[in-house]
Short mmCIF file of C-alpha atoms and ligand atoms in Angstrom, two decimals:
data_model
loop_
_atom_site.label_atom_id
_atom_site.label_comp_id
_atom_site.label_asym_id
_atom_site.label_seq_id
_atom_site.Cartn_x
_atom_site.Cartn_y
_atom_site.Cartn_z
CA MET A 1 -11.61 -4.17 8.15
CA VAL A 2 -13.46 -2.43 10.96
CA LEU A 3 -11.37 -1.50 13.96
CA LYS A 4 -13.05 -1.98 17.34
CA ALA A 5 -11.68 -1.11 20.77
CA VAL A 6 -12.28 -3.44 23.71
CA THR A 7 -15.43 -1.49 24.46
CA GLY A 8 -16.89 -2.56 21.12
CA SER A 9 -16.90 0.99 19.77
CA LEU A 10 -14.41 2.54 17.37
CA PRO A 11 -11.22 3.64 19.12
CA CYS A 12 -10.64 7.28 19.89
CA VAL A 13 -7.77 8.57 17.72
CA GLY A 14 -5.45 11.40 18.76
CA ILE A 15 -3.64 13.24 15.97
CA VAL A 16 -0.63 15.40 16.79
CA GLY A 17 0.21 17.86 13.99
CA LEU A 18 -2.83 19.02 12.04
CA GLY A 19 -1.27 19.64 8.64
CA LEU A 20 -1.76 17.89 5.30
CA MET A 21 -1.33 14.36 6.69
CA GLY A 22 -2.93 14.84 10.10
CA GLY A 23 -5.85 16.86 8.75
CA SER A 24 -6.51 14.41 5.91
CA MET A 25 -6.44 11.46 8.29
CA GLY A 26 -8.87 13.24 10.61
CA LEU A 27 -11.31 14.00 7.77
CA ASP A 28 -11.46 10.34 6.69
CA LEU A 29 -11.65 8.89 10.20
CA ARG A 30 -14.39 11.24 11.37
CA ARG A 31 -16.44 10.47 8.28
CA GLN A 32 -16.33 6.82 9.39
CA GLY A 33 -17.47 7.64 12.90
CA TYR A 34 -14.17 7.69 14.76
CA ARG A 35 -13.80 10.25 17.50
CA VAL A 36 -10.70 12.35 16.67
CA ILE A 37 -8.81 14.55 19.12
CA GLY A 38 -6.35 16.97 17.53
CA VAL A 39 -3.28 18.60 19.00
CA SER A 40 -1.21 21.10 17.07
CA ARG A 41 1.33 23.81 17.73
CA GLN A 42 -0.81 26.79 16.76
CA ALA A 43 -4.27 27.55 18.12
CA ALA A 44 -5.28 28.94 14.71
CA THR A 45 -4.52 25.55 13.11
CA CYS A 46 -6.63 23.80 15.74
CA ASP A 47 -9.54 26.17 15.06
CA ARG A 48 -9.30 25.55 11.30
CA ALA A 49 -9.14 21.79 11.85
CA ILE A 50 -12.37 21.97 13.87
CA ALA A 51 -14.01 24.24 11.29
CA ARG A 52 -13.02 21.91 8.45
CA GLY A 53 -14.41 18.89 10.30
CA ALA A 54 -11.03 17.14 10.60
CA VAL A 55 -11.30 16.77 14.39
CA ASP A 56 -14.01 16.61 17.06
CA GLU A 57 -11.93 18.75 19.37
CA ALA A 58 -8.44 20.27 19.21
CA GLY A 59 -6.02 22.40 21.17
CA CYS A 60 -2.35 22.91 21.85
CA GLU A 61 -2.34 20.90 25.12
CA LEU A 62 -0.91 17.39 25.03
CA GLU A 63 -3.11 16.49 28.05
CA ARG A 64 -5.99 16.03 25.60
CA LEU A 65 -4.32 12.84 24.37
CA ALA A 66 -5.11 11.02 27.64
CA ALA A 67 -8.49 10.10 26.15
CA ALA A 68 -7.03 8.52 22.99
CA ASP A 69 -6.70 4.79 22.28
CA VAL A 70 -4.38 5.41 19.33
CA VAL A 71 -2.16 8.48 18.83
CA VAL A 72 -0.76 9.33 15.39
CA LEU A 73 2.19 11.72 15.18
CA CYS A 74 1.83 13.68 11.91
CA LEU A 75 4.77 16.00 12.43
CA PRO A 76 7.81 17.11 10.43
CA ILE A 77 10.48 14.37 10.46
CA ASP A 78 12.83 16.30 12.73
CA ARG A 79 10.11 16.93 15.35
CA VAL A 80 8.69 13.39 15.68
CA GLY A 81 11.21 11.99 18.19
CA ALA A 82 11.24 15.00 20.53
CA ILE A 83 7.46 15.39 20.53
CA ALA A 84 6.96 11.65 21.09
CA THR A 85 8.98 12.03 24.30
CA GLN A 86 6.66 14.86 25.39
CA VAL A 87 3.51 12.95 24.38
CA ILE A 88 4.32 9.65 26.13
CA PRO A 89 3.74 10.84 29.74
CA HIS A 90 0.18 11.80 28.74
CA LEU A 91 -0.76 8.45 27.19
CA ARG A 92 -2.95 5.88 28.90
CA PRO A 93 -0.94 2.65 29.54
CA THR A 94 -2.75 0.73 26.80
CA ALA A 95 -2.46 3.46 24.16
CA ILE A 96 -0.87 2.69 20.81
CA LEU A 97 1.49 5.26 19.34
CA THR A 98 2.35 5.56 15.65
CA ASP A 99 3.70 8.15 13.20
CA VAL A 100 3.59 8.92 9.47
CA ALA A 101 7.11 10.21 8.81
CA SER A 102 8.78 9.42 5.49
CA VAL A 103 11.94 8.06 7.16
CA LYS A 104 11.72 5.19 9.62
CA GLY A 105 15.07 3.85 10.92
CA ALA A 106 16.08 6.77 13.14
CA ILE A 107 12.54 7.44 14.40
CA VAL A 108 11.75 3.80 15.25
CA ALA A 109 15.10 3.46 17.06
CA GLU A 110 14.41 6.58 19.13
CA ILE A 111 10.80 5.93 20.16
CA THR A 112 10.60 2.13 20.52
CA PRO A 113 12.63 1.98 23.79
CA GLN A 114 10.32 4.62 25.27
CA TRP A 115 6.99 3.01 24.35
CA PRO A 116 6.56 -0.73 23.63
CA ARG A 117 3.34 -0.09 21.75
CA PHE A 118 4.97 2.26 19.22
CA VAL A 119 4.61 1.16 15.59
CA GLY A 120 6.36 3.13 12.85
CA GLY A 121 4.23 3.95 9.82
CA HIS A 122 4.50 5.70 6.48
CA PRO A 123 1.52 6.29 4.22
CA MET A 124 2.84 6.64 0.67
CA ALA A 125 0.41 9.41 -0.16
CA GLY A 126 0.60 13.15 -0.31
CA THR A 127 0.60 16.31 -2.34
CA HIS A 128 3.05 19.16 -2.70
CA GLU A 129 0.92 21.36 -0.50
CA SER A 130 1.13 21.51 3.26
CA GLY A 131 -0.86 22.70 6.26
CA ILE A 132 -4.44 22.22 7.39
CA GLU A 133 -5.90 23.98 4.33
CA ALA A 134 -4.31 21.31 2.10
CA ALA A 135 -6.03 18.46 4.02
CA GLN A 136 -8.39 16.43 1.83
CA PHE A 137 -10.67 13.41 1.91
CA ASP A 138 -9.46 10.10 0.42
CA LEU A 139 -5.79 11.08 0.36
CA PHE A 140 -4.79 7.57 1.45
CA GLN A 141 -7.32 5.67 -0.68
CA GLY A 142 -5.63 2.89 -2.67
CA ARG A 143 -2.15 4.01 -1.64
CA PRO A 144 0.47 1.82 0.04
CA TYR A 145 0.80 2.29 3.81
CA VAL A 146 4.05 0.86 5.17
CA ILE A 147 4.21 -0.36 8.76
CA THR A 148 7.71 -0.90 10.16
CA PRO A 149 7.66 -2.92 13.39
CA THR A 150 10.75 -4.34 15.06
CA ALA A 151 11.19 -7.87 16.45
CA THR A 152 9.96 -6.62 19.84
CA THR A 153 6.92 -4.61 18.70
CA ASP A 154 3.64 -5.62 20.34
CA ARG A 155 1.68 -7.70 17.76
CA ALA A 156 -1.68 -6.31 18.86
CA ALA A 157 -0.37 -2.78 18.33
CA ILE A 158 0.77 -3.73 14.80
CA ALA A 159 -2.69 -5.15 14.06
CA THR A 160 -4.37 -1.98 15.32
CA VAL A 161 -2.23 0.32 13.17
CA ALA A 162 -2.75 -1.97 10.15
CA ALA A 163 -6.51 -1.84 10.72
CA LEU A 164 -6.41 1.96 10.96
CA ALA A 165 -4.50 2.13 7.64
CA THR A 166 -7.01 -0.25 6.08
CA ALA A 167 -9.86 1.94 7.35
CA LEU A 168 -8.23 4.83 5.44
CA GLY A 169 -8.47 2.71 2.27
CA SER A 170 -4.72 2.03 2.11
CA VAL A 171 -2.95 -1.16 1.07
CA VAL A 172 -0.83 -2.24 4.04
CA TYR A 173 2.78 -3.41 3.72
CA GLU A 174 4.92 -4.57 6.62
CA CYS A 175 8.72 -4.48 6.58
CA ALA A 176 11.72 -3.66 8.77
CA PRO A 177 12.57 0.06 9.18
CA THR A 178 15.90 -0.50 7.40
CA ALA A 179 14.19 -2.16 4.43
CA HIS A 180 11.73 0.73 4.25
CA ASP A 181 14.49 3.34 4.24
CA ARG A 182 16.47 1.51 1.57
CA ALA A 183 13.42 1.08 -0.67
CA VAL A 184 12.21 4.68 -0.36
CA ALA A 185 15.73 5.93 -1.04
CA TRP A 186 15.38 4.44 -4.55
CA ILE A 187 11.88 5.57 -5.42
CA SER A 188 11.43 8.76 -3.41
CA HIS A 189 14.63 10.29 -2.08
CA LEU A 190 16.96 9.56 -5.03
CA PRO A 191 14.46 11.06 -7.52
CA VAL A 192 14.39 14.31 -5.51
CA PHE A 193 18.16 14.65 -5.74
CA VAL A 194 18.41 13.53 -9.37
CA SER A 195 15.70 16.02 -10.28
CA ALA A 196 17.32 18.81 -8.22
CA SER A 197 20.68 18.17 -9.88
CA LEU A 198 18.99 18.32 -13.30
CA ILE A 199 17.64 21.79 -12.52
CA ALA A 200 20.98 22.89 -11.07
CA ALA A 201 22.85 21.59 -14.15
CA CYS A 202 20.53 23.47 -16.52
CA THR A 203 21.03 26.73 -14.66
CA GLY A 204 24.77 26.17 -15.24
CA GLU A 205 24.32 27.20 -18.89
CA THR A 206 26.71 30.14 -19.21
CA ASP A 207 25.17 31.84 -22.26
CA PRO A 208 22.23 33.92 -20.94
CA GLN A 209 20.50 33.89 -24.32
CA ILE A 210 20.66 30.10 -24.56
CA LEU A 211 19.42 29.81 -20.97
CA ALA A 212 16.47 32.11 -21.72
CA LEU A 213 15.69 30.17 -24.91
CA ALA A 214 15.77 26.86 -23.00
CA GLN A 215 13.42 28.31 -20.38
CA HIS A 216 10.96 29.37 -23.09
CA LEU A 217 11.14 25.99 -24.83
CA ALA A 218 10.86 23.81 -21.70
CA SER A 219 7.74 21.67 -21.91
CA SER A 220 6.19 18.52 -20.46
CA GLY A 221 9.45 16.49 -20.43
CA PHE A 222 11.22 19.08 -18.31
CA ARG A 223 8.09 19.65 -16.21
CA ASP A 224 7.90 15.91 -15.37
CA THR A 225 11.58 15.39 -14.66
CA SER A 226 12.06 18.58 -12.62
CA ARG A 227 8.87 18.36 -10.52
CA VAL A 228 10.21 16.63 -7.40
CA GLY A 229 13.52 18.51 -7.49
CA GLY A 230 11.65 21.80 -7.42
CA GLY A 231 9.63 20.79 -4.35
CA ASN A 232 9.81 21.72 -0.67
CA PRO A 233 13.50 22.37 0.25
CA GLU A 234 12.95 21.53 3.93
CA LEU A 235 11.51 18.10 3.14
CA GLY A 236 14.38 17.28 0.77
CA THR A 237 16.94 18.35 3.36
CA MET A 238 15.29 16.14 5.98
CA MET A 239 15.32 13.17 3.59
CA ALA A 240 19.07 13.62 3.18
CA ARG A 241 19.68 14.16 6.87
CA TYR A 242 17.57 11.30 8.20
CA ASN A 243 18.17 8.75 5.42
CA ARG A 244 21.76 9.75 4.70
CA GLU A 245 23.35 6.32 4.26
CA GLU A 246 20.71 4.89 1.96
CA LEU A 247 20.49 8.09 -0.06
CA LEU A 248 24.28 8.07 -0.51
CA ARG A 249 24.16 4.41 -1.56
CA SER A 250 21.51 5.09 -4.20
CA LEU A 251 23.19 8.30 -5.42
CA SER A 252 26.50 6.48 -5.79
CA THR A 253 24.89 3.76 -7.92
CA TYR A 254 23.16 6.47 -9.91
CA ARG A 255 26.48 8.24 -10.52
CA ASP A 256 28.02 4.96 -11.77
CA THR A 257 25.05 4.40 -14.07
CA LEU A 258 25.33 7.95 -15.41
CA ASN A 259 29.05 7.45 -16.02
CA ASP A 260 28.30 4.26 -17.99
CA LEU A 261 25.86 6.20 -20.17
CA ILE A 262 28.39 9.01 -20.67
CA ASN A 263 30.97 6.43 -21.74
CA GLN A 264 28.56 4.82 -24.18
CA ILE A 265 27.78 8.18 -25.78
CA ASN A 266 31.43 9.24 -25.74
CA THR A 267 32.51 6.08 -27.54
CA GLU A 268 29.54 6.30 -29.93
CA ASP A 269 28.32 2.93 -28.70
CA TRP A 270 24.86 3.41 -30.21
CA ALA A 271 24.02 -0.29 -29.97
CA GLY A 272 24.90 -0.18 -26.27
CA ILE A 273 22.75 2.92 -25.76
CA ALA A 274 19.82 1.28 -27.54
CA GLU A 275 20.23 -1.83 -25.38
CA THR A 276 20.31 0.25 -22.18
CA LEU A 277 17.22 2.23 -23.18
CA THR A 278 15.40 -0.96 -24.19
CA GLU A 279 16.13 -2.36 -20.74
CA THR A 280 14.98 0.82 -18.95
CA HIS A 281 11.83 0.95 -21.11
CA ALA A 282 10.90 -2.53 -19.85
CA ALA A 283 12.09 -1.93 -16.27
CA ARG A 284 9.90 1.13 -15.64
CA SER A 285 6.54 -0.60 -15.70
CA PRO A 286 6.84 -2.61 -12.45
CA PHE A 287 7.62 0.61 -10.59
CA VAL A 288 4.74 2.67 -11.92
CA ASP A 289 2.05 0.46 -13.43
CA ASP A 290 1.53 -2.52 -11.15
CA PRO A 291 -1.12 -2.12 -8.49
CA PRO A 292 0.34 -2.41 -4.99
CA HIS A 293 0.24 -5.89 -3.46
CA PRO A 294 0.57 -6.24 0.28
CA HIS A 295 3.31 -8.60 1.45
CA GLU A 296 4.71 -9.52 4.80
P1 NAP B 301 2.53 19.75 7.22
O1 NAP B 301 1.37 19.88 6.32
O2 NAP B 301 3.56 20.83 7.27
O3 NAP B 301 1.97 19.52 8.69
C1 NAP B 301 2.77 19.36 9.80
C2 NAP B 301 2.03 19.96 10.98
O4 NAP B 301 2.82 19.73 12.13
C3 NAP B 301 1.88 21.47 10.85
O5 NAP B 301 0.54 21.77 10.49
C4 NAP B 301 2.22 21.99 12.24
O6 NAP B 301 1.11 22.51 12.88
C5 NAP B 301 2.54 20.76 13.03
N1 NAP B 301 3.66 20.98 13.91
C6 NAP B 301 4.90 21.37 13.58
N2 NAP B 301 5.67 21.44 14.66
C7 NAP B 301 4.87 21.09 15.69
C8 NAP B 301 5.06 20.99 17.08
N3 NAP B 301 6.25 21.28 17.61
N4 NAP B 301 4.01 20.58 17.87
C9 NAP B 301 2.81 20.30 17.34
N5 NAP B 301 2.57 20.40 16.02
C10 NAP B 301 3.58 20.79 15.22
O7 NAP B 301 3.35 18.41 6.92
P2 NAP B 301 2.79 17.01 6.35
O8 NAP B 301 2.92 17.03 4.88
O9 NAP B 301 1.49 16.72 6.98
O10 NAP B 301 3.92 16.03 6.87
C11 NAP B 301 3.87 15.48 8.16
C12 NAP B 301 4.67 14.20 8.15
O11 NAP B 301 4.13 13.35 7.15
C13 NAP B 301 6.16 14.35 7.84
O12 NAP B 301 6.90 13.60 8.76
C14 NAP B 301 6.32 13.79 6.44
O13 NAP B 301 7.56 13.13 6.29
C15 NAP B 301 5.18 12.77 6.40
N6 NAP B 301 4.69 12.51 5.06
C16 NAP B 301 4.40 13.56 4.23
C17 NAP B 301 3.94 13.30 2.95
C18 NAP B 301 3.61 14.43 2.01
O14 NAP B 301 3.46 14.21 0.82
N7 NAP B 301 3.47 15.63 2.50
C19 NAP B 301 3.75 11.97 2.52
C20 NAP B 301 4.02 10.93 3.41
C21 NAP B 301 4.48 11.21 4.68
P3 NAP B 301 0.81 24.06 13.13
O15 NAP B 301 0.07 24.46 11.89
O16 NAP B 301 -0.02 24.01 14.36
O17 NAP B 301 2.13 24.76 13.29
#
């Protein structure tokens, strides 16, 4: 889908926060002919974004955003709300505002009353690196991009953000912010805390020789299951802080499930264990193998 502004040309896109997400978005959009204006906290980041071709122009001044038709906030979760409040006075009245943060309920509730053309967004794409140097082409290609409007969100603004996500090669999903937060708690936030608790439990081995042996023997199974728990501590903390209720709900179910497994092993219920593992074997595929299908 090609996104056209009323003038017939591609809209001018402002990106606030030129890190992994903002820089990657800029690279893809500029390649397609969009004009991209960048704003970031550090002048050095702005210079690198220009040098890398992620933006046409960039600086630390929010005034630059007055020229943008669409502004995308690509900031750390705990900065999005406060910076949106600073950005809004600089927007033209018709401008559409969106963000890419991994948690939606709190952010949508904070910004929507301030700007009727705000549409929450979350591209389900990324790497474990951060900053402008980590920005890359095609980061969003083929990945789900969740848009989380409310009942009052301007429909034209939703269509514009959906078209921008489609231009990035993403598969667009639309759902309520609460549904988003509950779903990502299961598949993104819970895994971080399960994986972190796995690492923490292993380091609880009290015999130093056994611990050292385990560290030498650890291979692909441990590498896979510990990967997200060994990631960025700030991001994990923000997931817990900004999606607290849904994370607690999923962790509590996880604890119950773990207790059931402990009971099965304790009582030597091998048939029960086999049944559980047969069920989980079959249940994994829809989470990891099916291509994403957009749904309203
Ligand atoms: P990042 O690489 O650390 O980039 C964030 C950028 O925000 C930094 O480069 C920083 O710019 C800028 N920034 C920080 N405070 C600022 C401020 N007060 N004013 C202006 N700019 C400021 O982080 P990211 O991975 O792109 O994540 C950004 C958002 O995307 C987060 O909300 C995250 O939840 C969401 N997200 C991330 C992923 C992922 O895998 N990483 C996936 C989906 C969604 P300076 O360099 O100028 O300081």
